Structures are given as C-alpha cells and as structure tokens.
C-alpha cells in the first residue's frame, strides 16, 4: 500500500524553512499571539497527550543541554490560513500550530535557545513528517494566526519561555505523534520523548499491507534505471545485542545499547534479464509506534552470520523468475518504543509502501 504521495523529510536544523511575508502580529507579555477576533470554527484542537518531558537538546556543535519541554496544545488550522501567503509547493497544505514551553533545567546557559525545536518532529499518520514553516501576519478576514515563534536568543539556567511552531501536512492527513530526539537525528540514537495524539496510531494502521502480501517496490538498478520489483515482508524478529558482537555495522554509542530487530524481505525478479541485487537495507525502514523510521543496516563483510537473520549480505545477480531474501538490522534505542510496521522508501517517488509487522 502507498502511504503518501508527498514527503518532505525533516532533518537536523529543521526542514526547508519558508518565510512568509506579512505584518507581525501583536504579542502579549509571554510572547504568545494575542487573538484579535473570534477563533475560526475551522480550527480544531487535536487530542495530543500534553505534559512535560525531561530531554537532552543537542545543538549544531554537538553540545548537550538539559531542558524540560512541556507541550501545551496542538491546533489544526485550515488551508484558508495559508491563502495568498505561500508558494506553489505548499498549496493544499494544512497548518498545525504546536504550542510548548521550554525550561533550562541544566547548569549551563543555553545558547541559540530558538533551536530547541529543531529536535522536534510532527509525525503524520501517513508516516511522513510535517514541514516546519515560519508564518507571520494575520489570517484573511483580520484574524491573527494563533502561532508566533517567540523563543529568546539564549536561556539562563532555571529560565523558561513559551513559544509556538507551525508545521504543515497534506489535506486529509492526521497526526500520529510529536517526538523529540536528543541527538537531533530523528531516526537514530537514544530515548525519544513522545507525545502521542489520540487515534493517531489507529489511523496510521488503516489499510497497511499484511505480512506475505506482495507489494511492488521501486529501486535503482546498477544502471540507475528505476525498476518495479515484487516484494514480500517475510518476518520481523527481535534479537539481542550479543548477536552483533564483533560485527562491522558502524553503530553509534546509543545503537550499541539498543535492541536489534531483524527484518527479512523477499524480492522477485520478474524481468527478462538478470537483476543485480545490491542490499536494500537503506530503503527498508522499521516504523515504530512513536513515529520513528529506523533505517536498516547490513554488515560490510560478506558471509556474515547473525542468528535469526539469515541473508546473503553480498550483492549478486538474480536470474529471471528467481527470488532473494535479504535481512536488515534495525536498532531500537528506546525501551518504551515498539515496532509497528515495515516500510520501503521508494526510489524517485515520495512516500513509503508498508506492511503490518509480524513480530516474533
């Protein structure tokens, strides 16, 4: 099943930032936008699980700071909010206004405090992350938008600020969760703070392919052509860190402490000539309940043996009509997170195709 026709991946430092022209809205003493008129009926409060989480913020120089983030509200706006103030690439997108408070709980002054939200992700129910945009000015009709970025330049120990960030998602896509990753990399590394949205996981699960279903995936072959290859999710198995001892998997410190999951996918060559099957680990993503997308890893050494993860790790040719099963290793580094589905990132096409996880 195709989960999305649109994808803009958020990376460290946030996604492509769009500045929208307009008059600056008025702010109250706390920096939050003061509403100049009645709230539009089209705005909806989403049932996000609010509350505070103690997290680690890592800045662009890889320095770590202890902060507490308290999510206050998440409001879905309407496409009308964006009318006349966006480029062609954002037409048809719906804004989501996230209000939260940041407190410096450490002993060091936090420089570039406005970058704390760069570790945030708004995860859609189509497994695509919302794109962060900066919006200023009023909504058509004279109503102020409910969101203003009021983060200070620095934040002293013990001090707090309240701010709001706007994300956009395609029309009809719900929100699965909000996540904050301490390393700034949204798919790797330590514990992830999660604020789930009620009903989001159920919506994300609707229509997933079942294990064993054949789904056509798109990959680049050796000549950089795009091929459609029938693929089947065979199994997802939980392993142990001991399985990976001594293997050259290029793991970071958090991943070495994580729990490995082994994802096996079978690919069939239905073409008229041999298919050069390089390992597809980087295209296979283990999707978790929190909204993380953990890419697979494959050993760099041929003929590596991993219990519960049989695979020919090398590249080889698949004759017409034959199949190959490849196993990739995915490290879940948060004890509270659980695998939920397996997705395949399509070549030259946005979005994922995905199967429900048959966990063993």
mmCIF file of C-alpha atoms in Angstrom:
data_model
loop_
_atom_site.group_PDB
_atom_site.id
_atom_site.type_symbol
_atom_site.label_atom_id
_atom_site.label_comp_id
_atom_site.label_asym_id
_atom_site.label_seq_id
_atom_site.Cartn_x
_atom_site.Cartn_y
_atom_site.Cartn_z
ATOM 1 C CA UNK A 1 0.000 0.000 0.000
ATOM 2 C CA UNK A 2 1.210 3.535 -0.741
ATOM 3 C CA UNK A 3 1.131 5.611 2.407
ATOM 4 C CA UNK A 4 1.736 9.036 0.911
ATOM 5 C CA UNK A 5 2.035 10.989 -2.278
ATOM 6 C CA UNK A 6 4.028 13.730 -0.571
ATOM 7 C CA UNK A 7 7.151 13.680 1.536
ATOM 8 C CA UNK A 8 9.450 16.334 2.935
ATOM 9 C CA UNK A 9 11.864 14.845 5.461
ATOM 10 C CA UNK A 10 12.740 16.932 8.477
ATOM 11 C CA UNK A 11 16.487 16.855 9.267
ATOM 12 C CA UNK A 12 18.724 18.411 11.912
ATOM 13 C CA UNK A 13 18.125 22.145 11.921
ATOM 14 C CA UNK A 14 14.540 21.600 10.658
ATOM 15 C CA UNK A 15 13.148 21.191 7.214
ATOM 16 C CA UNK A 16 13.424 23.716 4.441
ATOM 17 C CA UNK A 17 12.350 26.946 6.099
ATOM 18 C CA UNK A 18 9.846 29.162 4.380
ATOM 19 C CA UNK A 19 9.472 32.811 5.348
ATOM 20 C CA UNK A 20 6.024 34.174 4.593
ATOM 21 C CA UNK A 21 5.548 37.892 4.242
ATOM 22 C CA UNK A 22 3.047 39.764 6.336
ATOM 23 C CA UNK A 23 2.614 42.170 9.193
ATOM 24 C CA UNK A 24 3.901 40.946 12.515
ATOM 25 C CA UNK A 25 1.094 40.021 14.916
ATOM 26 C CA UNK A 26 0.808 41.561 18.338
ATOM 27 C CA UNK A 27 2.266 39.599 21.216
ATOM 28 C CA UNK A 28 1.340 39.543 24.873
ATOM 29 C CA UNK A 29 3.826 39.685 27.701
ATOM 30 C CA UNK A 30 4.612 35.992 27.333
ATOM 31 C CA UNK A 31 5.297 36.240 23.605
ATOM 32 C CA UNK A 32 2.197 34.310 22.547
ATOM 33 C CA UNK A 33 -0.017 35.800 19.866
ATOM 34 C CA UNK A 34 -2.995 37.700 21.194
ATOM 35 C CA UNK A 35 -6.163 36.841 19.277
ATOM 36 C CA UNK A 36 -7.673 39.947 17.697
ATOM 37 C CA UNK A 37 -11.015 38.337 16.834
ATOM 38 C CA UNK A 38 -13.117 35.283 17.421
ATOM 39 C CA UNK A 39 -11.378 31.992 16.722
ATOM 40 C CA UNK A 40 -12.396 30.493 13.355
ATOM 41 C CA UNK A 41 -14.693 27.487 13.512
ATOM 42 C CA UNK A 42 -12.335 25.675 11.130
ATOM 43 C CA UNK A 43 -9.614 25.403 13.795
ATOM 44 C CA UNK A 44 -9.586 22.116 15.715
ATOM 45 C CA UNK A 45 -7.876 21.235 18.995
ATOM 46 C CA UNK A 46 -6.171 17.871 18.481
ATOM 47 C CA UNK A 47 -6.175 15.391 21.408
ATOM 48 C CA UNK A 48 -2.425 15.389 21.958
ATOM 49 C CA UNK A 49 -1.179 13.988 25.266
ATOM 50 C CA UNK A 50 0.210 17.143 26.820
ATOM 51 C CA UNK A 51 2.694 17.351 29.644
ATOM 52 C CA UNK A 52 6.393 17.818 30.398
ATOM 53 C CA UNK A 53 9.298 15.613 29.378
ATOM 54 C CA UNK A 54 12.914 15.994 30.521
ATOM 55 C CA UNK A 55 15.074 15.747 27.413
ATOM 56 C CA UNK A 56 18.558 16.482 26.141
ATOM 57 C CA UNK A 57 18.929 19.145 23.477
ATOM 58 C CA UNK A 58 21.950 18.775 21.185
ATOM 59 C CA UNK A 59 22.951 21.899 19.280
ATOM 60 C CA UNK A 60 24.634 22.171 15.888
ATOM 61 C CA UNK A 61 28.072 21.960 17.559
ATOM 62 C CA UNK A 62 27.101 18.649 19.221
ATOM 63 C CA UNK A 63 26.972 20.199 22.688
ATOM 64 C CA UNK A 64 24.295 18.800 25.016
ATOM 65 C CA UNK A 65 21.946 20.712 27.333
ATOM 66 C CA UNK A 66 19.304 19.534 29.798
ATOM 67 C CA UNK A 67 15.884 21.006 29.132
ATOM 68 C CA UNK A 68 12.264 20.308 30.016
ATOM 69 C CA UNK A 69 9.691 20.552 27.248
ATOM 70 C CA UNK A 70 6.002 20.865 28.127
ATOM 71 C CA UNK A 71 3.580 20.524 25.218
ATOM 72 C CA UNK A 72 0.577 22.772 25.807
ATOM 73 C CA UNK A 73 -1.612 22.338 22.743
ATOM 74 C CA UNK A 74 -1.773 21.289 19.106
ATOM 75 C CA UNK A 75 -4.271 23.046 16.859
ATOM 76 C CA UNK A 76 -5.095 22.088 13.292
ATOM 77 C CA UNK A 77 -5.773 25.190 11.235
ATOM 78 C CA UNK A 78 -7.206 25.333 7.749
ATOM 79 C CA UNK A 79 -5.865 25.822 4.256
ATOM 80 C CA UNK A 80 -7.520 29.236 4.353
ATOM 81 C CA UNK A 81 -4.884 30.339 6.883
ATOM 82 C CA UNK A 82 -2.237 29.977 4.174
ATOM 83 C CA UNK A 83 -4.106 31.589 1.308
ATOM 84 C CA UNK A 84 -2.093 34.231 -0.529
ATOM 85 C CA UNK A 85 0.921 33.672 1.703
ATOM 86 C CA UNK A 86 2.558 30.526 0.357
ATOM 87 C CA UNK A 87 4.375 29.418 -2.765
ATOM 88 C CA UNK A 88 3.105 26.751 -5.135
ATOM 89 C CA UNK A 89 4.845 23.979 -3.207
ATOM 90 C CA UNK A 90 2.636 24.488 -0.130
ATOM 91 C CA UNK A 91 -0.732 24.890 -1.807
ATOM 92 C CA UNK A 92 -3.172 22.350 -0.440
ATOM 93 C CA UNK A 93 -1.240 22.027 2.819
ATOM 94 C CA UNK A 94 -2.871 22.448 6.228
ATOM 95 C CA UNK A 95 -1.071 24.259 9.096
ATOM 96 C CA UNK A 96 -0.765 22.719 12.562
ATOM 97 C CA UNK A 97 0.099 25.049 15.443
ATOM 98 C CA UNK A 98 2.170 23.500 18.246
ATOM 99 C CA UNK A 99 2.474 25.477 21.489
ATOM 100 C CA UNK A 100 5.044 24.365 24.064
ATOM 101 C CA UNK A 101 7.189 25.653 26.930
ATOM 102 C CA UNK A 102 10.934 25.149 27.285
ATOM 103 C CA UNK A 103 12.758 25.291 30.643
ATOM 104 C CA UNK A 104 16.531 25.176 31.045
ATOM 105 C CA UNK A 105 16.961 22.538 33.774
ATOM 106 C CA UNK A 106 20.739 22.328 33.458
ATOM 107 C CA UNK A 107 23.580 24.410 34.883
ATOM 108 C CA UNK A 108 24.733 25.938 31.605
ATOM 109 C CA UNK A 109 23.288 28.855 29.710
ATOM 110 C CA UNK A 110 21.544 27.579 26.610
ATOM 111 C CA UNK A 111 22.795 29.409 23.505
ATOM 112 C CA UNK A 112 20.589 29.605 20.423
ATOM 113 C CA UNK A 113 17.577 28.643 22.532
ATOM 114 C CA UNK A 114 15.361 29.034 19.483
ATOM 115 C CA UNK A 115 16.971 25.872 18.045
ATOM 116 C CA UNK A 116 15.391 23.549 20.638
ATOM 117 C CA UNK A 117 12.519 22.879 18.262
ATOM 118 C CA UNK A 118 14.984 21.580 15.632
ATOM 119 C CA UNK A 119 14.934 18.279 17.532
ATOM 120 C CA UNK A 120 11.130 18.103 17.230
ATOM 121 C CA UNK A 121 9.151 16.181 14.633
ATOM 122 C CA UNK A 122 5.433 16.244 13.879
ATOM 123 C CA UNK A 123 4.688 12.756 12.536
ATOM 124 C CA UNK A 124 1.779 12.311 10.161
ATOM 125 C CA UNK A 125 -0.459 9.243 10.067
ATOM 126 C CA UNK A 126 0.947 8.595 6.579
ATOM 127 C CA UNK A 127 4.442 8.199 8.157
ATOM 128 C CA UNK A 128 5.557 11.491 6.634
ATOM 129 C CA UNK A 129 6.874 14.291 8.838
ATOM 130 C CA UNK A 130 5.309 17.717 8.790
ATOM 131 C CA UNK A 131 7.357 20.535 7.338
ATOM 132 C CA UNK A 132 8.111 23.428 9.658
ATOM 133 C CA UNK A 133 7.271 26.869 8.306
ATOM 134 C CA UNK A 134 7.510 30.357 9.729
ATOM 135 C CA UNK A 135 4.296 32.337 9.462
ATOM 136 C CA UNK A 136 3.670 35.969 10.334
ATOM 137 C CA UNK A 137 0.776 38.318 9.885
ATOM 138 C CA UNK A 138 -2.963 37.924 10.082
ATOM 139 C CA UNK A 139 -5.343 35.449 8.531
ATOM 140 C CA UNK A 140 -7.648 36.629 5.748
ATOM 141 C CA UNK A 141 -10.522 38.446 7.436
ATOM 142 C CA UNK A 142 -8.372 40.202 10.013
ATOM 143 C CA UNK A 143 -7.930 37.349 12.484
ATOM 144 C CA UNK A 144 -4.470 36.828 13.916
ATOM 145 C CA UNK A 145 -2.888 33.436 13.433
ATOM 146 C CA UNK A 146 -2.519 31.568 16.747
ATOM 147 C CA UNK A 147 1.180 30.958 16.443
ATOM 148 C CA UNK A 148 4.326 33.053 16.821
ATOM 149 C CA UNK A 149 7.921 31.944 17.324
ATOM 150 C CA UNK A 150 8.894 33.889 20.450
ATOM 151 C CA UNK A 151 11.958 31.925 21.549
ATOM 152 C CA UNK A 152 14.767 34.050 23.025
ATOM 153 C CA UNK A 153 18.343 34.059 21.784
ATOM 154 C CA UNK A 154 19.716 32.470 24.976
ATOM 155 C CA UNK A 155 18.168 30.857 28.048
ATOM 156 C CA UNK A 156 19.728 31.033 31.521
ATOM 157 C CA UNK A 157 19.568 28.086 33.951
ATOM 158 C CA UNK A 158 16.115 27.904 35.511
ATOM 159 C CA UNK A 159 14.510 30.244 32.978
ATOM 160 C CA UNK A 160 11.619 29.315 30.686
ATOM 161 C CA UNK A 161 9.940 30.550 27.534
ATOM 162 C CA UNK A 162 6.703 29.697 25.789
ATOM 163 C CA UNK A 163 6.559 29.591 22.018
ATOM 164 C CA UNK A 164 4.685 28.169 19.062
ATOM 165 C CA UNK A 165 5.836 26.464 15.864
ATOM 166 C CA UNK A 166 3.812 25.837 12.708
ATOM 167 C CA UNK A 167 4.003 22.588 10.735
ATOM 168 C CA UNK A 168 2.141 21.743 7.557
ATOM 169 C CA UNK A 169 0.701 18.416 6.422
ATOM 170 C CA UNK A 170 -1.253 17.492 3.288
ATOM 171 C CA UNK A 171 -5.033 17.819 3.418
ATOM 172 C CA UNK A 172 -6.614 14.709 4.931
ATOM 173 C CA UNK A 173 -3.504 13.529 6.817
ATOM 174 C CA UNK A 174 -3.785 13.221 10.583
ATOM 175 C CA UNK A 175 -1.118 13.462 13.280
ATOM 176 C CA UNK A 176 0.348 10.297 14.796
ATOM 177 C CA UNK A 177 2.614 11.917 17.399
ATOM 178 C CA UNK A 178 5.106 14.561 18.340
ATOM 179 C CA UNK A 179 8.641 13.332 19.034
ATOM 180 C CA UNK A 180 11.842 14.888 20.336
ATOM 181 C CA UNK A 181 15.152 13.144 19.695
ATOM 182 C CA UNK A 182 18.137 14.090 21.878
ATOM 183 C CA UNK A 183 20.732 13.657 19.149
ATOM 184 C CA UNK A 184 18.953 15.781 16.579
ATOM 185 C CA UNK A 185 18.826 12.822 14.222
ATOM 186 C CA UNK A 186 15.239 11.729 14.107
ATOM 187 C CA UNK A 187 15.845 8.116 13.087
ATOM 188 C CA UNK A 188 18.864 7.171 15.209
ATOM 189 C CA UNK A 189 20.112 7.371 18.764
ATOM 190 C CA UNK A 190 18.842 7.408 22.328
ATOM 191 C CA UNK A 191 15.498 7.622 24.022
ATOM 192 C CA UNK A 192 12.786 9.550 22.219
ATOM 193 C CA UNK A 193 10.320 11.765 24.082
ATOM 194 C CA UNK A 194 6.871 11.169 22.632
ATOM 195 C CA UNK A 195 3.568 12.995 22.837
ATOM 196 C CA UNK A 196 1.022 10.737 21.081
ATOM 197 C CA UNK A 197 -2.184 12.004 19.528
ATOM 198 C CA UNK A 198 -5.288 10.016 20.430
ATOM 199 C CA UNK A 199 -6.462 7.941 17.476
ATOM 200 C CA UNK A 200 -3.275 8.564 15.510
ATOM 201 C CA UNK A 201 -1.929 5.013 15.721
ATOM 202 C CA UNK A 202 -5.268 3.560 14.621
ATOM 203 C CA UNK A 203 -5.376 5.885 11.625
ATOM 204 C CA UNK A 204 -1.787 5.035 10.683
ATOM 205 C CA UNK A 205 -2.585 1.319 10.752
ATOM 206 C CA UNK A 206 -5.583 1.548 8.442
ATOM 207 C CA UNK A 207 -5.003 -0.208 5.141
ATOM 208 C CA UNK A 208 -1.470 -1.485 5.791
ATOM 209 C CA UNK A 209 -0.482 -4.481 3.695
ATOM 210 C CA UNK A 210 -0.418 -7.779 5.564
ATOM 211 C CA UNK A 211 2.753 -9.861 6.015
ATOM 212 C CA UNK A 212 3.065 -12.084 2.987
ATOM 213 C CA UNK A 213 1.253 -9.637 0.695
ATOM 214 C CA UNK A 214 3.143 -8.875 -2.494
ATOM 215 C CA UNK A 215 3.830 -5.170 -2.958
ATOM 216 C CA UNK A 216 5.686 -3.687 -5.913
ATOM 217 C CA UNK A 217 8.597 -1.521 -4.750
ATOM 218 C CA UNK A 218 10.753 0.797 -6.820
ATOM 219 C CA UNK A 219 14.545 0.698 -6.675
ATOM 220 C CA UNK A 220 17.559 1.908 -8.661
ATOM 221 C CA UNK A 221 19.384 -0.835 -10.516
ATOM 222 C CA UNK A 222 23.095 -0.855 -11.357
ATOM 223 C CA UNK A 223 22.479 1.271 -14.460
ATOM 224 C CA UNK A 224 20.471 3.764 -12.380
ATOM 225 C CA UNK A 225 17.221 2.753 -14.022
ATOM 226 C CA UNK A 226 14.063 2.523 -11.913
ATOM 227 C CA UNK A 227 12.704 -0.995 -11.607
ATOM 228 C CA UNK A 228 9.445 -2.169 -10.069
ATOM 229 C CA UNK A 229 10.182 -5.346 -8.125
ATOM 230 C CA UNK A 230 7.583 -7.506 -6.328
ATOM 231 C CA UNK A 231 8.468 -7.620 -2.620
ATOM 232 C CA UNK A 232 7.097 -9.583 0.329
ATOM 233 C CA UNK A 233 7.676 -8.996 4.035
ATOM 234 C CA UNK A 234 8.766 -12.403 5.353
ATOM 235 C CA UNK A 235 9.395 -11.771 9.059
ATOM 236 C CA UNK A 236 10.387 -9.328 11.796
ATOM 237 C CA UNK A 237 12.327 -10.856 14.684
ATOM 238 C CA UNK A 238 13.654 -9.390 17.914
ATOM 239 C CA UNK A 239 17.302 -10.174 18.649
ATOM 240 C CA UNK A 240 19.807 -9.265 21.342
ATOM 241 C CA UNK A 241 22.864 -7.025 21.465
ATOM 242 C CA UNK A 242 25.041 -10.128 21.868
ATOM 243 C CA UNK A 243 24.095 -11.201 18.334
ATOM 244 C CA UNK A 244 26.014 -8.260 16.919
ATOM 245 C CA UNK A 245 29.197 -8.511 18.972
ATOM 246 C CA UNK A 246 32.243 -8.048 16.775
ATOM 247 C CA UNK A 247 30.306 -7.213 13.615
ATOM 248 C CA UNK A 248 31.186 -4.219 11.460
ATOM 249 C CA UNK A 249 27.798 -2.450 11.447
ATOM 250 C CA UNK A 250 29.014 1.107 12.009
ATOM 251 C CA UNK A 251 26.883 1.593 15.145
ATOM 252 C CA UNK A 252 26.883 4.728 17.257
ATOM 253 C CA UNK A 253 27.025 4.576 21.058
ATOM 254 C CA UNK A 254 23.252 4.601 21.518
ATOM 255 C CA UNK A 255 22.715 1.936 18.880
ATOM 256 C CA UNK A 256 25.225 -0.382 20.545
ATOM 257 C CA UNK A 257 22.990 -0.323 23.622
ATOM 258 C CA UNK A 258 19.821 -0.794 21.583
ATOM 259 C CA UNK A 259 17.710 -3.841 20.783
ATOM 260 C CA UNK A 260 18.189 -5.215 17.266
ATOM 261 C CA UNK A 261 15.219 -6.206 15.139
ATOM 262 C CA UNK A 262 15.801 -8.303 12.033
ATOM 263 C CA UNK A 263 13.582 -7.552 9.049
ATOM 264 C CA UNK A 264 13.511 -10.067 6.183
ATOM 265 C CA UNK A 265 12.082 -9.026 2.806
ATOM 266 C CA UNK A 266 11.952 -11.222 -0.309
ATOM 267 C CA UNK A 267 12.366 -9.676 -3.777
ATOM 268 C CA UNK A 268 11.488 -11.440 -7.051
ATOM 269 C CA UNK A 269 12.978 -10.757 -10.467
ATOM 270 C CA UNK A 270 10.055 -10.704 -12.907
ATOM 271 C CA UNK A 271 12.090 -9.074 -15.676
ATOM 272 C CA UNK A 272 13.570 -10.674 -18.794
ATOM 273 C CA UNK A 273 17.207 -10.418 -17.688
ATOM 274 C CA UNK A 274 19.382 -10.908 -14.626
ATOM 275 C CA UNK A 275 18.757 -8.424 -11.798
ATOM 276 C CA UNK A 276 21.765 -7.044 -9.922
ATOM 277 C CA UNK A 277 20.548 -7.214 -6.318
ATOM 278 C CA UNK A 278 22.539 -4.879 -4.114
ATOM 279 C CA UNK A 279 21.369 -4.885 -0.498
ATOM 280 C CA UNK A 280 18.249 -2.771 0.081
ATOM 281 C CA UNK A 281 18.807 -2.197 3.824
ATOM 282 C CA UNK A 282 18.881 1.580 3.467
ATOM 283 C CA UNK A 283 15.457 1.566 1.801
ATOM 284 C CA UNK A 284 13.833 -0.674 4.420
ATOM 285 C CA UNK A 285 12.518 1.249 7.456
ATOM 286 C CA UNK A 286 11.256 -0.193 10.726
ATOM 287 C CA UNK A 287 8.343 2.034 11.751
ATOM 288 C CA UNK A 288 7.601 2.404 15.460
ATOM 289 C CA UNK A 289 4.571 3.410 17.468
ATOM 290 C CA UNK A 290 6.213 6.709 18.418
ATOM 291 C CA UNK A 291 6.605 7.667 14.749
ATOM 292 C CA UNK A 292 10.294 6.867 14.250
ATOM 293 C CA UNK A 293 11.545 5.434 10.960
ATOM 294 C CA UNK A 294 14.646 3.340 11.661
ATOM 295 C CA UNK A 295 16.629 2.505 8.552
ATOM 296 C CA UNK A 296 18.228 -0.886 8.165
ATOM 297 C CA UNK A 297 21.896 -1.729 8.355
ATOM 298 C CA UNK A 298 23.813 -4.508 6.643
ATOM 299 C CA UNK A 299 27.254 -5.825 7.628
ATOM 300 C CA UNK A 300 30.143 -4.687 5.475
ATOM 301 C CA UNK A 301 31.687 -8.170 5.500
ATOM 302 C CA UNK A 302 30.410 -10.845 3.119
ATOM 303 C CA UNK A 303 29.132 -14.137 4.560
ATOM 304 C CA UNK A 304 28.468 -12.624 7.998
ATOM 305 C CA UNK A 305 26.265 -14.873 10.115
ATOM 306 C CA UNK A 306 23.686 -13.390 12.505
ATOM 307 C CA UNK A 307 21.275 -15.634 14.432
ATOM 308 C CA UNK A 308 17.657 -15.155 13.283
ATOM 309 C CA UNK A 309 18.844 -13.016 10.371
ATOM 310 C CA UNK A 310 19.843 -15.324 7.508
ATOM 311 C CA UNK A 311 20.843 -13.403 4.419
ATOM 312 C CA UNK A 312 23.312 -13.238 1.600
ATOM 313 C CA UNK A 313 24.869 -9.929 2.590
ATOM 314 C CA UNK A 314 26.810 -9.566 -0.644
ATOM 315 C CA UNK A 315 25.484 -8.332 -3.963
ATOM 316 C CA UNK A 316 24.753 -10.837 -6.666
ATOM 317 C CA UNK A 317 22.653 -11.452 -9.765
ATOM 318 C CA UNK A 318 19.089 -12.823 -9.598
ATOM 319 C CA UNK A 319 18.074 -14.752 -12.722
ATOM 320 C CA UNK A 320 14.622 -14.103 -14.216
ATOM 321 C CA UNK A 321 11.929 -15.790 -12.132
ATOM 322 C CA UNK A 322 14.171 -16.255 -9.066
ATOM 323 C CA UNK A 323 13.900 -14.545 -5.678
ATOM 324 C CA UNK A 324 16.291 -13.388 -2.985
ATOM 325 C CA UNK A 325 15.582 -12.792 0.704
ATOM 326 C CA UNK A 326 17.510 -10.000 2.385
ATOM 327 C CA UNK A 327 17.651 -9.362 6.121
ATOM 328 C CA UNK A 328 18.430 -5.916 7.555
ATOM 329 C CA UNK A 329 19.290 -4.946 11.142
ATOM 330 C CA UNK A 330 17.324 -2.134 12.827
ATOM 331 C CA UNK A 331 18.332 -0.807 16.258
ATOM 332 C CA UNK A 332 15.528 0.348 18.578
ATOM 333 C CA UNK A 333 17.163 2.503 21.231
ATOM 334 C CA UNK A 334 14.119 3.443 23.318
ATOM 335 C CA UNK A 335 12.789 0.774 25.690
ATOM 336 C CA UNK A 336 9.324 2.297 25.564
ATOM 337 C CA UNK A 337 9.021 2.183 21.778
ATOM 338 C CA UNK A 338 7.663 -0.761 19.782
ATOM 339 C CA UNK A 339 7.913 -1.753 16.107
ATOM 340 C CA UNK A 340 4.613 -1.295 14.351
ATOM 341 C CA UNK A 341 5.146 -1.659 10.620
ATOM 342 C CA UNK A 342 7.831 -2.078 7.970
ATOM 343 C CA UNK A 343 8.107 0.452 5.176
ATOM 344 C CA UNK A 344 10.071 0.625 1.945
ATOM 345 C CA UNK A 345 11.270 4.041 0.716
ATOM 346 C CA UNK A 346 10.554 4.261 -2.995
ATOM 347 C CA UNK A 347 13.193 5.346 -5.498
ATOM 348 C CA UNK A 348 12.274 8.542 -7.384
ATOM 349 C CA UNK A 349 8.845 8.650 -5.740
ATOM 350 C CA UNK A 350 7.825 10.226 -2.428
ATOM 351 C CA UNK A 351 6.360 8.227 0.404
ATOM 352 C CA UNK A 352 6.557 4.662 1.639
ATOM 353 C CA UNK A 353 4.853 1.377 0.952
ATOM 354 C CA UNK A 354 4.347 -0.585 4.159
ATOM 355 C CA UNK A 355 3.336 -3.864 5.764
ATOM 356 C CA UNK A 356 1.970 -4.558 9.207
ATOM 357 C CA UNK A 357 4.706 -6.017 11.424
ATOM 358 C CA UNK A 358 4.593 -9.793 12.086
ATOM 359 C CA UNK A 359 6.725 -9.607 15.226
ATOM 360 C CA UNK A 360 8.394 -12.797 16.532
#
